[in-house]
mmCIF file of C-alpha atoms in Angstrom:
data_model
loop_
_atom_site.group_PDB
_atom_site.id
_atom_site.type_symbol
_atom_site.label_atom_id
_atom_site.label_comp_id
_atom_site.label_asym_id
_atom_site.label_seq_id
_atom_site.Cartn_x
_atom_site.Cartn_y
_atom_site.Cartn_z
ATOM 1 C CA MET A 18 47.436 -15.857 -6.015
ATOM 2 C CA LEU A 19 45.858 -13.234 -3.776
ATOM 3 C CA ASP A 20 47.672 -12.842 -0.465
ATOM 4 C CA PRO A 21 45.033 -13.200 2.269
ATOM 5 C CA LEU A 22 47.273 -11.313 4.656
ATOM 6 C CA LEU A 23 46.371 -8.146 2.796
ATOM 7 C CA LEU A 24 43.206 -7.635 4.804
ATOM 8 C CA ASP A 25 42.337 -4.131 5.932
ATOM 9 C CA ALA A 26 42.384 -3.262 9.660
ATOM 10 C CA ASP A 27 38.817 -1.937 9.664
ATOM 11 C CA SER A 28 37.361 -5.255 8.535
ATOM 12 C CA ARG A 29 39.449 -7.068 11.179
ATOM 13 C CA ASP A 30 38.119 -4.671 13.842
ATOM 14 C CA ARG A 31 34.525 -5.363 12.757
ATOM 15 C CA LEU A 32 35.095 -9.082 13.183
ATOM 16 C CA VAL A 33 36.544 -8.525 16.651
ATOM 17 C CA ALA A 34 33.559 -6.316 17.570
ATOM 18 C CA ARG A 35 31.177 -9.002 16.454
ATOM 19 C CA PHE A 36 32.861 -12.181 17.670
ATOM 20 C CA GLY A 37 35.162 -10.981 20.464
ATOM 21 C CA GLU A 38 38.871 -11.183 21.025
ATOM 22 C CA GLY A 39 38.894 -14.933 20.327
ATOM 23 C CA VAL A 40 38.549 -14.205 16.625
ATOM 24 C CA HIS A 41 42.214 -13.168 16.469
ATOM 25 C CA SER A 42 43.272 -16.829 16.410
ATOM 26 C CA TRP A 43 40.933 -17.431 13.450
ATOM 27 C CA LEU A 44 42.364 -14.402 11.627
ATOM 28 C CA ALA A 45 45.893 -15.689 12.263
ATOM 29 C CA ALA A 46 44.968 -19.070 10.750
ATOM 30 C CA LEU A 47 43.057 -17.512 7.819
ATOM 31 C CA PRO A 48 45.947 -17.564 5.273
ATOM 32 C CA GLY A 49 46.431 -21.289 5.821
ATOM 33 C CA LEU A 50 42.682 -21.912 5.565
ATOM 34 C CA VAL A 51 42.535 -19.995 2.291
ATOM 35 C CA GLU A 52 45.420 -22.037 0.924
ATOM 36 C CA LEU A 53 43.777 -25.319 1.926
ATOM 37 C CA CYS A 54 40.537 -24.309 0.219
ATOM 38 C CA CYS A 55 42.436 -23.375 -2.910
ATOM 39 C CA GLN A 56 44.165 -26.728 -3.001
ATOM 40 C CA ARG A 57 40.985 -28.715 -2.287
ATOM 41 C CA TRP A 58 38.796 -26.904 -4.883
ATOM 42 C CA HIS A 59 41.497 -25.885 -7.383
ATOM 43 C CA LEU A 60 40.957 -22.199 -6.947
ATOM 44 C CA GLU A 61 42.773 -19.093 -8.091
ATOM 45 C CA LEU A 62 41.684 -16.048 -6.087
ATOM 46 C CA ASP A 63 41.852 -12.458 -7.319
ATOM 47 C CA GLU A 64 39.969 -10.253 -4.924
ATOM 48 C CA VAL A 65 38.949 -10.129 -1.246
ATOM 49 C CA VAL A 66 35.735 -8.440 -0.103
ATOM 50 C CA PRO A 67 35.309 -8.083 3.687
ATOM 51 C CA ARG A 68 31.694 -8.450 4.840
ATOM 52 C CA ASP A 69 30.017 -8.401 8.215
ATOM 53 C CA GLY A 70 30.862 -11.685 9.900
ATOM 54 C CA CYS A 71 32.922 -13.179 7.068
ATOM 55 C CA TYR A 72 35.428 -12.747 4.306
ATOM 56 C CA VAL A 73 34.553 -13.256 0.654
ATOM 57 C CA PHE A 74 37.202 -14.174 -1.910
ATOM 58 C CA ILE A 75 36.394 -13.910 -5.616
ATOM 59 C CA GLY A 76 38.218 -15.934 -8.200
ATOM 60 C CA ARG A 77 38.119 -18.951 -10.559
ATOM 61 C CA GLN A 78 37.923 -22.676 -10.275
ATOM 62 C CA TYR A 79 40.038 -24.788 -12.631
ATOM 63 C CA ASP A 80 41.171 -21.450 -14.110
ATOM 64 C CA ALA A 81 37.766 -21.013 -15.744
ATOM 65 C CA ARG A 82 34.554 -21.043 -13.705
ATOM 66 C CA GLY A 83 33.887 -17.888 -11.692
ATOM 67 C CA VAL A 84 33.457 -18.696 -7.999
ATOM 68 C CA VAL A 85 33.117 -17.074 -4.570
ATOM 69 C CA LEU A 86 34.855 -18.485 -1.512
ATOM 70 C CA LYS A 87 33.115 -17.438 1.699
ATOM 71 C CA LEU A 88 34.814 -17.982 5.083
ATOM 72 C CA THR A 89 33.396 -17.222 8.535
ATOM 73 C CA PRO A 90 34.672 -17.925 12.051
ATOM 74 C CA ASP A 91 31.089 -18.761 13.098
ATOM 75 C CA LEU A 92 30.450 -22.391 12.045
ATOM 76 C CA ALA A 93 26.761 -22.092 12.883
ATOM 77 C CA ILE A 94 26.394 -19.276 10.303
ATOM 78 C CA ALA A 95 28.033 -21.379 7.612
ATOM 79 C CA ALA A 96 25.919 -24.471 8.465
ATOM 80 C CA ALA A 97 22.666 -22.493 8.369
ATOM 81 C CA GLU A 98 23.514 -20.870 5.084
ATOM 82 C CA ALA A 99 24.517 -24.176 3.517
ATOM 83 C CA LEU A 100 21.276 -25.811 4.724
ATOM 84 C CA ALA A 101 19.173 -23.042 3.168
ATOM 85 C CA LEU A 102 21.088 -22.930 -0.120
ATOM 86 C CA ARG A 103 20.711 -26.667 -0.563
ATOM 87 C CA ALA A 104 16.984 -26.320 0.086
ATOM 88 C CA TRP A 105 16.775 -23.684 -2.654
ATOM 89 C CA ALA A 106 18.872 -25.668 -5.142
ATOM 90 C CA GLY A 107 15.765 -26.074 -7.328
ATOM 91 C CA THR A 108 15.393 -22.406 -8.056
ATOM 92 C CA ALA A 109 17.459 -20.223 -10.398
ATOM 93 C CA HIS A 110 16.805 -17.246 -8.157
ATOM 94 C CA VAL A 111 19.265 -18.158 -5.423
ATOM 95 C CA VAL A 112 23.027 -18.451 -5.709
ATOM 96 C CA ASP A 113 24.218 -22.087 -6.097
ATOM 97 C CA LEU A 114 26.265 -23.761 -3.397
ATOM 98 C CA ILE A 115 28.988 -25.708 -5.236
ATOM 99 C CA ASP A 116 30.549 -27.308 -2.143
ATOM 100 C CA ALA A 117 31.130 -26.716 1.550
ATOM 101 C CA GLU A 118 33.546 -27.595 4.331
ATOM 102 C CA LEU A 119 31.422 -26.828 7.323
ATOM 103 C CA ASP A 120 34.006 -27.826 9.904
ATOM 104 C CA ALA A 121 36.109 -24.950 8.543
ATOM 105 C CA GLY A 122 33.232 -22.487 8.002
ATOM 106 C CA ALA A 123 33.929 -22.518 4.241
ATOM 107 C CA LEU A 124 31.347 -22.239 1.455
ATOM 108 C CA LEU A 125 32.191 -22.392 -2.241
ATOM 109 C CA LEU A 126 29.560 -20.509 -4.292
ATOM 110 C CA GLU A 127 28.971 -19.723 -7.919
ATOM 111 C CA LYS A 128 29.836 -16.208 -9.026
ATOM 112 C CA ILE A 129 26.711 -14.458 -10.370
ATOM 113 C CA GLU A 130 27.035 -12.619 -13.691
ATOM 114 C CA PRO A 131 26.709 -9.761 -14.335
ATOM 115 C CA GLY A 132 26.129 -9.643 -10.589
ATOM 116 C CA THR A 133 25.126 -5.972 -10.304
ATOM 117 C CA LYS A 134 23.571 -5.277 -6.918
ATOM 118 C CA VAL A 135 19.985 -4.027 -7.034
ATOM 119 C CA SER A 136 21.056 -1.373 -4.526
ATOM 120 C CA ASP A 137 23.498 0.039 -7.148
ATOM 121 C CA GLN A 138 20.888 0.396 -9.837
ATOM 122 C CA PRO A 139 18.979 3.646 -10.400
ATOM 123 C CA GLU A 140 15.533 2.015 -10.258
ATOM 124 C CA LEU A 141 14.063 -0.801 -8.223
ATOM 125 C CA PRO A 142 13.246 -4.025 -10.052
ATOM 126 C CA GLU A 143 9.708 -4.353 -11.342
ATOM 127 C CA ALA A 144 7.174 -6.059 -9.066
ATOM 128 C CA SER A 145 7.034 -8.992 -11.489
ATOM 129 C CA GLU A 146 10.804 -9.587 -11.136
ATOM 130 C CA MET A 147 10.643 -9.439 -7.373
ATOM 131 C CA ALA A 148 7.609 -11.752 -7.367
ATOM 132 C CA GLU A 149 9.590 -14.363 -9.312
ATOM 133 C CA LEU A 150 12.365 -14.201 -6.728
ATOM 134 C CA LEU A 151 10.013 -14.504 -3.785
ATOM 135 C CA THR A 152 8.111 -17.347 -5.404
ATOM 136 C CA GLY A 153 11.383 -19.187 -5.962
ATOM 137 C CA LEU A 154 12.295 -18.789 -2.293
ATOM 138 C CA ARG A 155 9.031 -20.541 -1.370
ATOM 139 C CA CYS A 156 9.971 -23.775 -3.182
ATOM 140 C CA THR A 157 11.417 -25.444 -0.085
ATOM 141 C CA PRO A 158 9.812 -28.734 0.904
ATOM 142 C CA GLY A 159 11.047 -30.132 4.183
ATOM 143 C CA ASP A 160 10.941 -29.575 7.924
ATOM 144 C CA TYR A 161 13.684 -27.308 9.253
ATOM 145 C CA ALA A 162 12.330 -26.920 12.829
ATOM 146 C CA GLY A 163 15.137 -27.064 15.359
ATOM 147 C CA GLN A 164 17.783 -26.609 12.606
ATOM 148 C CA LEU A 165 17.398 -22.862 12.166
ATOM 149 C CA PRO A 166 16.535 -19.901 14.433
ATOM 150 C CA THR A 167 13.111 -18.377 14.293
ATOM 151 C CA LEU A 168 12.060 -15.053 12.753
ATOM 152 C CA ALA A 169 11.264 -13.808 16.309
ATOM 153 C CA GLN A 170 14.912 -14.303 17.269
ATOM 154 C CA ARG A 171 16.091 -12.459 14.124
ATOM 155 C CA MET A 172 13.655 -9.661 14.858
ATOM 156 C CA ASP A 173 14.719 -9.250 18.452
ATOM 157 C CA ALA A 174 18.372 -8.961 17.340
ATOM 158 C CA MET A 175 17.499 -6.316 14.769
ATOM 159 C CA PHE A 176 15.573 -4.164 17.225
ATOM 160 C CA SER A 177 18.303 -4.552 19.815
ATOM 161 C CA LEU A 178 20.917 -3.339 17.294
ATOM 162 C CA THR A 179 18.855 -0.392 16.161
ATOM 163 C CA GLY A 180 17.974 0.565 19.727
ATOM 164 C CA GLY A 181 21.670 0.850 20.467
ATOM 165 C CA LEU A 182 22.049 3.308 17.582
ATOM 166 C CA LEU A 183 19.703 5.875 19.130
ATOM 167 C CA SER A 184 22.673 7.336 21.061
ATOM 168 C CA ASN A 185 24.227 8.285 17.687
ATOM 169 C CA PRO A 186 23.809 12.066 17.280
ATOM 170 C CA ARG A 187 22.941 11.532 13.582
ATOM 171 C CA VAL A 188 20.080 9.219 14.544
ATOM 172 C CA GLY A 189 18.561 9.890 17.979
ATOM 173 C CA PRO A 190 17.276 13.483 17.437
ATOM 174 C CA LEU A 191 15.313 12.378 14.359
ATOM 175 C CA VAL A 192 13.522 9.388 15.926
ATOM 176 C CA ALA A 193 10.568 10.050 18.251
ATOM 177 C CA PRO A 194 10.878 8.480 21.736
ATOM 178 C CA GLY A 195 9.282 5.059 21.936
ATOM 179 C CA LEU A 196 8.949 4.638 18.165
ATOM 180 C CA LEU A 197 11.347 1.687 17.998
ATOM 181 C CA ALA A 198 9.862 0.024 21.034
ATOM 182 C CA HIS A 199 6.386 0.324 19.571
ATOM 183 C CA GLY A 200 7.521 -1.159 16.306
ATOM 184 C CA HIS A 201 9.192 -4.023 18.125
ATOM 185 C CA GLN A 202 5.931 -4.774 20.002
ATOM 186 C CA LEU A 203 3.979 -4.810 16.722
ATOM 187 C CA ALA A 204 6.556 -7.108 15.158
ATOM 188 C CA ARG A 205 6.374 -9.507 18.120
ATOM 189 C CA GLU A 206 2.553 -9.657 17.767
ATOM 190 C CA LEU A 207 2.805 -10.341 14.023
ATOM 191 C CA ALA A 208 5.409 -13.111 14.540
ATOM 192 C CA ALA A 209 3.237 -14.678 17.215
ATOM 193 C CA ALA A 210 0.098 -14.498 15.034
ATOM 194 C CA GLY A 211 1.665 -16.782 12.414
ATOM 195 C CA GLY A 212 1.033 -16.017 8.782
ATOM 196 C CA ALA A 213 2.356 -18.399 6.119
ATOM 197 C CA PRO A 214 5.376 -19.994 7.864
ATOM 198 C CA GLY A 215 8.363 -21.257 6.037
ATOM 199 C CA LEU A 216 12.086 -20.961 5.295
ATOM 200 C CA LEU A 217 13.037 -17.328 5.007
ATOM 201 C CA HIS A 218 16.051 -15.695 3.339
ATOM 202 C CA GLY A 219 15.933 -13.462 6.388
ATOM 203 C CA ASP A 220 18.192 -10.663 5.067
ATOM 204 C CA LEU A 221 16.730 -9.824 1.658
ATOM 205 C CA HIS A 222 17.765 -6.185 1.463
ATOM 206 C CA LEU A 223 18.637 -4.658 -1.882
ATOM 207 C CA SER A 224 22.410 -5.269 -1.552
ATOM 208 C CA ASN A 225 21.725 -8.995 -1.275
ATOM 209 C CA ILE A 226 19.896 -9.199 -4.592
ATOM 210 C CA LEU A 227 21.951 -9.378 -7.768
ATOM 211 C CA GLN A 228 21.127 -9.189 -11.440
ATOM 212 C CA GLY A 229 21.562 -12.688 -12.928
ATOM 213 C CA GLY A 230 21.181 -11.730 -16.557
ATOM 214 C CA PRO A 231 18.620 -12.850 -19.227
ATOM 215 C CA GLY A 232 16.861 -16.082 -18.421
ATOM 216 C CA ARG A 233 17.780 -15.994 -14.738
ATOM 217 C CA GLY A 234 16.494 -12.714 -13.389
ATOM 218 C CA LEU A 235 17.092 -11.624 -9.800
ATOM 219 C CA VAL A 236 19.341 -13.824 -7.665
ATOM 220 C CA ALA A 237 19.452 -13.747 -3.865
ATOM 221 C CA ILE A 238 22.780 -14.124 -2.015
ATOM 222 C CA ASP A 239 23.988 -14.094 1.589
ATOM 223 C CA PRO A 240 20.906 -15.436 3.374
ATOM 224 C CA GLY A 241 20.467 -15.255 7.113
ATOM 225 C CA PRO A 242 18.028 -18.190 7.158
ATOM 226 C CA ARG A 243 15.108 -18.131 9.622
ATOM 227 C CA LEU A 244 11.778 -19.889 10.042
ATOM 228 C CA GLY A 245 8.751 -17.717 10.086
ATOM 229 C CA ASP A 246 6.228 -15.588 8.215
ATOM 230 C CA LEU A 247 7.136 -15.542 4.549
ATOM 231 C CA ALA A 248 5.927 -11.969 4.226
ATOM 232 C CA TRP A 249 9.149 -10.870 6.000
ATOM 233 C CA ASP A 250 11.258 -11.326 2.875
ATOM 234 C CA ALA A 251 9.060 -8.854 0.949
ATOM 235 C CA ILE A 252 9.554 -5.959 3.367
ATOM 236 C CA GLU A 253 12.781 -4.351 2.054
ATOM 237 C CA TRP A 254 11.661 -4.162 -1.638
ATOM 238 C CA THR A 255 8.266 -2.793 -0.617
ATOM 239 C CA LEU A 256 9.854 -0.040 1.460
ATOM 240 C CA GLY A 257 12.952 0.556 -0.672
ATOM 241 C CA ARG A 258 13.419 4.175 -1.845
ATOM 242 C CA ALA A 259 9.758 4.862 -1.274
ATOM 243 C CA THR A 260 8.802 8.567 -1.220
ATOM 244 C CA SER A 261 5.220 8.246 0.067
ATOM 245 C CA THR A 262 3.087 5.881 2.108
ATOM 246 C CA ALA A 263 0.767 5.578 -0.914
ATOM 247 C CA GLU A 264 3.675 4.231 -2.916
ATOM 248 C CA ILE A 265 4.396 1.655 -0.239
ATOM 249 C CA HIS A 266 0.783 0.595 -0.180
ATOM 250 C CA ASP A 267 0.667 0.306 -3.977
ATOM 251 C CA ARG A 268 3.811 -1.838 -4.034
ATOM 252 C CA ALA A 269 2.412 -4.180 -1.434
ATOM 253 C CA GLY A 270 -0.700 -4.595 -3.537
ATOM 254 C CA GLN A 271 1.248 -5.314 -6.720
ATOM 255 C CA LEU A 272 3.478 -7.857 -5.044
ATOM 256 C CA CYS A 273 0.681 -9.692 -3.227
ATOM 257 C CA ALA A 274 -1.266 -10.021 -6.494
ATOM 258 C CA LEU A 275 1.711 -11.956 -7.978
ATOM 259 C CA VAL A 276 3.122 -14.070 -5.141
ATOM 260 C CA PRO A 277 1.005 -17.044 -4.012
ATOM 261 C CA ALA A 278 -0.322 -16.744 -0.509
ATOM 262 C CA LEU A 279 1.411 -13.428 0.196
ATOM 263 C CA ASP A 280 -1.075 -11.549 2.344
ATOM 264 C CA ARG A 281 -1.333 -7.823 1.611
ATOM 265 C CA ASP A 282 -2.588 -6.857 5.063
ATOM 266 C CA ARG A 283 0.217 -8.744 6.848
ATOM 267 C CA LEU A 284 2.883 -7.313 4.549
ATOM 268 C CA TRP A 285 1.539 -3.801 5.181
ATOM 269 C CA ARG A 286 1.625 -4.347 8.943
ATOM 270 C CA TRP A 287 5.149 -5.803 8.771
ATOM 271 C CA CYS A 288 6.207 -2.612 6.905
ATOM 272 C CA GLN A 289 4.646 -0.486 9.628
ATOM 273 C CA ALA A 290 6.360 -2.522 12.365
ATOM 274 C CA THR A 291 9.842 -2.438 10.853
ATOM 275 C CA ALA A 292 9.870 1.029 9.249
ATOM 276 C CA ALA A 293 11.497 2.788 12.180
ATOM 277 C CA ALA A 294 14.237 0.163 12.543
ATOM 278 C CA ILE A 295 15.053 0.313 8.822
ATOM 279 C CA ALA A 296 15.094 4.146 8.999
ATOM 280 C CA VAL A 297 17.541 4.040 11.907
ATOM 281 C CA LEU A 298 19.882 1.762 9.974
ATOM 282 C CA GLN A 299 19.744 4.126 7.016
ATOM 283 C CA LEU A 300 20.317 7.246 9.174
ATOM 284 C CA ARG A 301 23.454 5.641 10.627
ATOM 285 C CA ARG A 302 24.957 5.664 7.121
ATOM 286 C CA ARG A 303 23.612 8.807 5.543
ATOM 287 C CA PRO A 304 21.695 12.034 6.185
ATOM 288 C CA PRO A 305 17.898 11.910 6.192
ATOM 289 C CA ASP A 306 16.201 11.853 2.830
ATOM 290 C CA ASP A 307 12.648 11.423 1.482
ATOM 291 C CA THR A 308 12.665 7.673 2.171
ATOM 292 C CA THR A 309 13.783 7.889 5.791
ATOM 293 C CA ARG A 310 11.181 10.617 6.422
ATOM 294 C CA VAL A 311 8.443 8.426 4.945
ATOM 295 C CA LEU A 312 9.611 5.440 6.950
ATOM 296 C CA LEU A 313 9.452 7.395 10.181
ATOM 297 C CA GLN A 314 6.019 8.795 9.177
ATOM 298 C CA LEU A 315 4.793 5.238 8.496
ATOM 299 C CA ALA A 316 6.123 4.024 11.855
ATOM 300 C CA ALA A 317 4.489 6.942 13.684
ATOM 301 C CA SER A 318 1.110 6.231 12.078
ATOM 302 C CA THR A 319 0.637 3.211 14.353
ATOM 303 C CA ALA A 320 1.993 4.753 17.570
#
């Protein structure tokens, strides 16, 4: 059995930075919580993967089925994810929720095989593969108003985070003054203008899309569920690794021809509005490249 005490200091520090000093009591109780989950669900855990806002344990159930145990100190995060995953239970393109103990912030999920992250592959998935995933995410009958935050709230949090990164010497000198604020204003206008509203994954970047193998295709994991314009979930693939604005425009056209009710003009404007914020997040992690330059160029084209 994996010893949950063997958690690196950096991941603990990230949790404290996000949730405050009160998270120390949750961390102290984490080994006992892991043990209770293992007993309840008959788990054998082999690996721990710290993520932003949670810990992910990978292992087996009944010594056979591959599973992922996800634990977070924020019960609202667990409840929102469980709600969305249950809504998407009818599609093969979202990870299955096996069980949940929401009072403990615990989710038991299937392990996706082969599970390669799209972000780790040399090429982006074809537009047809991405269209299947986005179409699957739209199969969510039901009214979730009042149960989930809105896209506008998610958006404000993203721009607040990226604005705080402009003081980073690797980021600030490369981003024109006012570019983020202008993008934020455009995004607010788009969110207020509507579009096709629905249940969003909310965090569909390339690291949250896995290869599910033949017959299953792309599988989305780790949603940050929101209610809002469904075009939002198409942004990251449309902008990902792009080397020209013409390429971005072409991708938007391909995707909108395949996904029902996905509006090309709205997707293009969402890409313009968020390009600077996404570039800032990339610059925080790595030096500028062709993609970050194109993103900043796209953002500046509307300023």
